[in-house]
Amino acid sequence: MSNIFEIVDKTGKTITLTKERWAHIRTKHGLVEEPEEIQQTILNSDKSIFIEEKNKIYHYKYFKHKKQVSKFLKVVVK
């Protein structure tokens, strides 16, 4: 399976965005325009919240150039 990107987040965890996951994001979450937005959100989040019970990290980033009402992007890392 091909990857769009592979990065290491602030906690040292390696995160991979595959072409399959990107296709899902484009289909189900059409407001995300570019994979770089996801990458920026993970690497330079304005806020990150770890939910221990779900073993997930929620990363939030503000994008002022977005035309939508909500200019925040939330990326969930499992």
PDB file of C-alpha atoms in Angstrom:
ATOM      1  CA  MET A   1       0.000   0.000   0.000  1.00  0.00           C
ATOM      2  CA  SER A   2       1.364   3.415  -0.943  1.00  0.00           C
ATOM      3  CA  ASN A   3       1.762   6.221   1.541  1.00  0.00           C
ATOM      4  CA  ILE A   4       0.979   9.910   1.113  1.00  0.00           C
ATOM      5  CA  PHE A   5       3.263  10.778   4.042  1.00  0.00           C
ATOM      6  CA  GLU A   6       4.904   9.324   7.120  1.00  0.00           C
ATOM      7  CA  ILE A   7       5.767  11.646  10.003  1.00  0.00           C
ATOM      8  CA  VAL A   8       6.781  11.450  13.650  1.00  0.00           C
ATOM      9  CA  ASP A   9       4.542  13.450  15.991  1.00  0.00           C
ATOM     10  CA  LYS A  10       5.523  15.338  19.152  1.00  0.00           C
ATOM     11  CA  THR A  11       5.178  12.171  21.250  1.00  0.00           C
ATOM     12  CA  GLY A  12       7.557  10.193  19.010  1.00  0.00           C
ATOM     13  CA  LYS A  13       4.785   8.139  17.401  1.00  0.00           C
ATOM     14  CA  THR A  14       5.121   7.421  13.681  1.00  0.00           C
ATOM     15  CA  ILE A  15       1.964   8.359  11.779  1.00  0.00           C
ATOM     16  CA  THR A  16       1.318   7.238   8.224  1.00  0.00           C
ATOM     17  CA  LEU A  17      -1.330   8.553   5.847  1.00  0.00           C
ATOM     18  CA  THR A  18      -1.997   5.889   3.233  1.00  0.00           C
ATOM     19  CA  LYS A  19      -3.667   6.455  -0.128  1.00  0.00           C
ATOM     20  CA  GLU A  20      -6.580   4.322   1.110  1.00  0.00           C
ATOM     21  CA  ARG A  21      -7.099   6.526   4.201  1.00  0.00           C
ATOM     22  CA  TRP A  22      -6.756   9.678   2.088  1.00  0.00           C
ATOM     23  CA  ALA A  23      -9.470   8.362  -0.274  1.00  0.00           C
ATOM     24  CA  HIS A  24     -11.725   7.800   2.762  1.00  0.00           C
ATOM     25  CA  ILE A  25     -11.026  11.317   4.076  1.00  0.00           C
ATOM     26  CA  ARG A  26     -11.804  12.895   0.690  1.00  0.00           C
ATOM     27  CA  THR A  27     -15.054  10.910   0.437  1.00  0.00           C
ATOM     28  CA  LYS A  28     -16.352  11.305   3.994  1.00  0.00           C
ATOM     29  CA  HIS A  29     -14.682  14.572   5.103  1.00  0.00           C
ATOM     30  CA  GLY A  30     -14.700  16.763   1.992  1.00  0.00           C
ATOM     31  CA  LEU A  31     -13.687  19.944   3.813  1.00  0.00           C
ATOM     32  CA  VAL A  32     -10.111  18.676   4.081  1.00  0.00           C
ATOM     33  CA  GLU A  33      -8.533  19.938   0.880  1.00  0.00           C
ATOM     34  CA  GLU A  34      -4.926  18.745   1.005  1.00  0.00           C
ATOM     35  CA  PRO A  35      -3.001  16.047   2.911  1.00  0.00           C
ATOM     36  CA  GLU A  36      -0.603  18.792   4.029  1.00  0.00           C
ATOM     37  CA  GLU A  37      -3.395  20.186   6.230  1.00  0.00           C
ATOM     38  CA  ILE A  38      -3.449  16.908   8.122  1.00  0.00           C
ATOM     39  CA  GLN A  39       0.326  16.860   8.380  1.00  0.00           C
ATOM     40  CA  GLN A  40       0.434  20.471   9.655  1.00  0.00           C
ATOM     41  CA  THR A  41      -2.329  19.751  12.158  1.00  0.00           C
ATOM     42  CA  ILE A  42      -0.398  16.834  13.645  1.00  0.00           C
ATOM     43  CA  LEU A  43       3.023  18.503  13.676  1.00  0.00           C
ATOM     44  CA  ASN A  44       1.988  22.056  14.622  1.00  0.00           C
ATOM     45  CA  SER A  45      -1.316  21.631  16.425  1.00  0.00           C
ATOM     46  CA  ASP A  46      -2.774  24.566  18.330  1.00  0.00           C
ATOM     47  CA  LYS A  47      -4.118  22.083  20.846  1.00  0.00           C
ATOM     48  CA  SER A  48      -3.733  18.337  21.408  1.00  0.00           C
ATOM     49  CA  ILE A  49      -5.864  16.260  23.753  1.00  0.00           C
ATOM     50  CA  PHE A  50      -5.090  12.657  24.728  1.00  0.00           C
ATOM     51  CA  ILE A  51      -8.144  10.557  25.629  1.00  0.00           C
ATOM     52  CA  GLU A  52      -6.701   7.636  27.575  1.00  0.00           C
ATOM     53  CA  GLU A  53      -9.876   5.526  27.630  1.00  0.00           C
ATOM     54  CA  LYS A  54     -10.017   5.561  23.841  1.00  0.00           C
ATOM     55  CA  ASN A  55      -6.228   5.603  23.351  1.00  0.00           C
ATOM     56  CA  LYS A  56      -6.611   8.481  20.862  1.00  0.00           C
ATOM     57  CA  ILE A  57      -5.025  11.885  20.413  1.00  0.00           C
ATOM     58  CA  TYR A  58      -7.140  14.735  19.058  1.00  0.00           C
ATOM     59  CA  HIS A  59      -5.084  17.419  17.286  1.00  0.00           C
ATOM     60  CA  TYR A  60      -6.651  20.792  16.464  1.00  0.00           C
ATOM     61  CA  LYS A  61      -5.300  23.452  14.096  1.00  0.00           C
ATOM     62  CA  TYR A  62      -6.770  26.790  12.992  1.00  0.00           C
ATOM     63  CA  PHE A  63      -6.613  27.576   9.245  1.00  0.00           C
ATOM     64  CA  LYS A  64      -7.640  31.187   8.642  1.00  0.00           C
ATOM     65  CA  HIS A  65      -7.627  30.769   4.828  1.00  0.00           C
ATOM     66  CA  LYS A  66     -10.491  28.240   4.934  1.00  0.00           C
ATOM     67  CA  LYS A  67     -13.784  29.450   3.478  1.00  0.00           C
ATOM     68  CA  GLN A  68     -15.958  27.294   5.771  1.00  0.00           C
ATOM     69  CA  VAL A  69     -17.608  28.648   8.908  1.00  0.00           C
ATOM     70  CA  SER A  70     -15.395  26.421  11.067  1.00  0.00           C
ATOM     71  CA  LYS A  71     -11.765  27.121  10.343  1.00  0.00           C
ATOM     72  CA  PHE A  72     -10.488  24.445  12.736  1.00  0.00           C
ATOM     73  CA  LEU A  73      -9.324  21.062  11.550  1.00  0.00           C
ATOM     74  CA  LYS A  74      -9.480  18.126  13.959  1.00  0.00           C
ATOM     75  CA  VAL A  75      -7.258  15.111  13.276  1.00  0.00           C
ATOM     76  CA  VAL A  76      -7.768  11.973  15.357  1.00  0.00           C
ATOM     77  CA  VAL A  77      -4.739   9.690  15.743  1.00  0.00           C
ATOM     78  CA  LYS A  78      -5.332   6.174  17.039  1.00  0.00           C
TER      79      LYS A  78
END
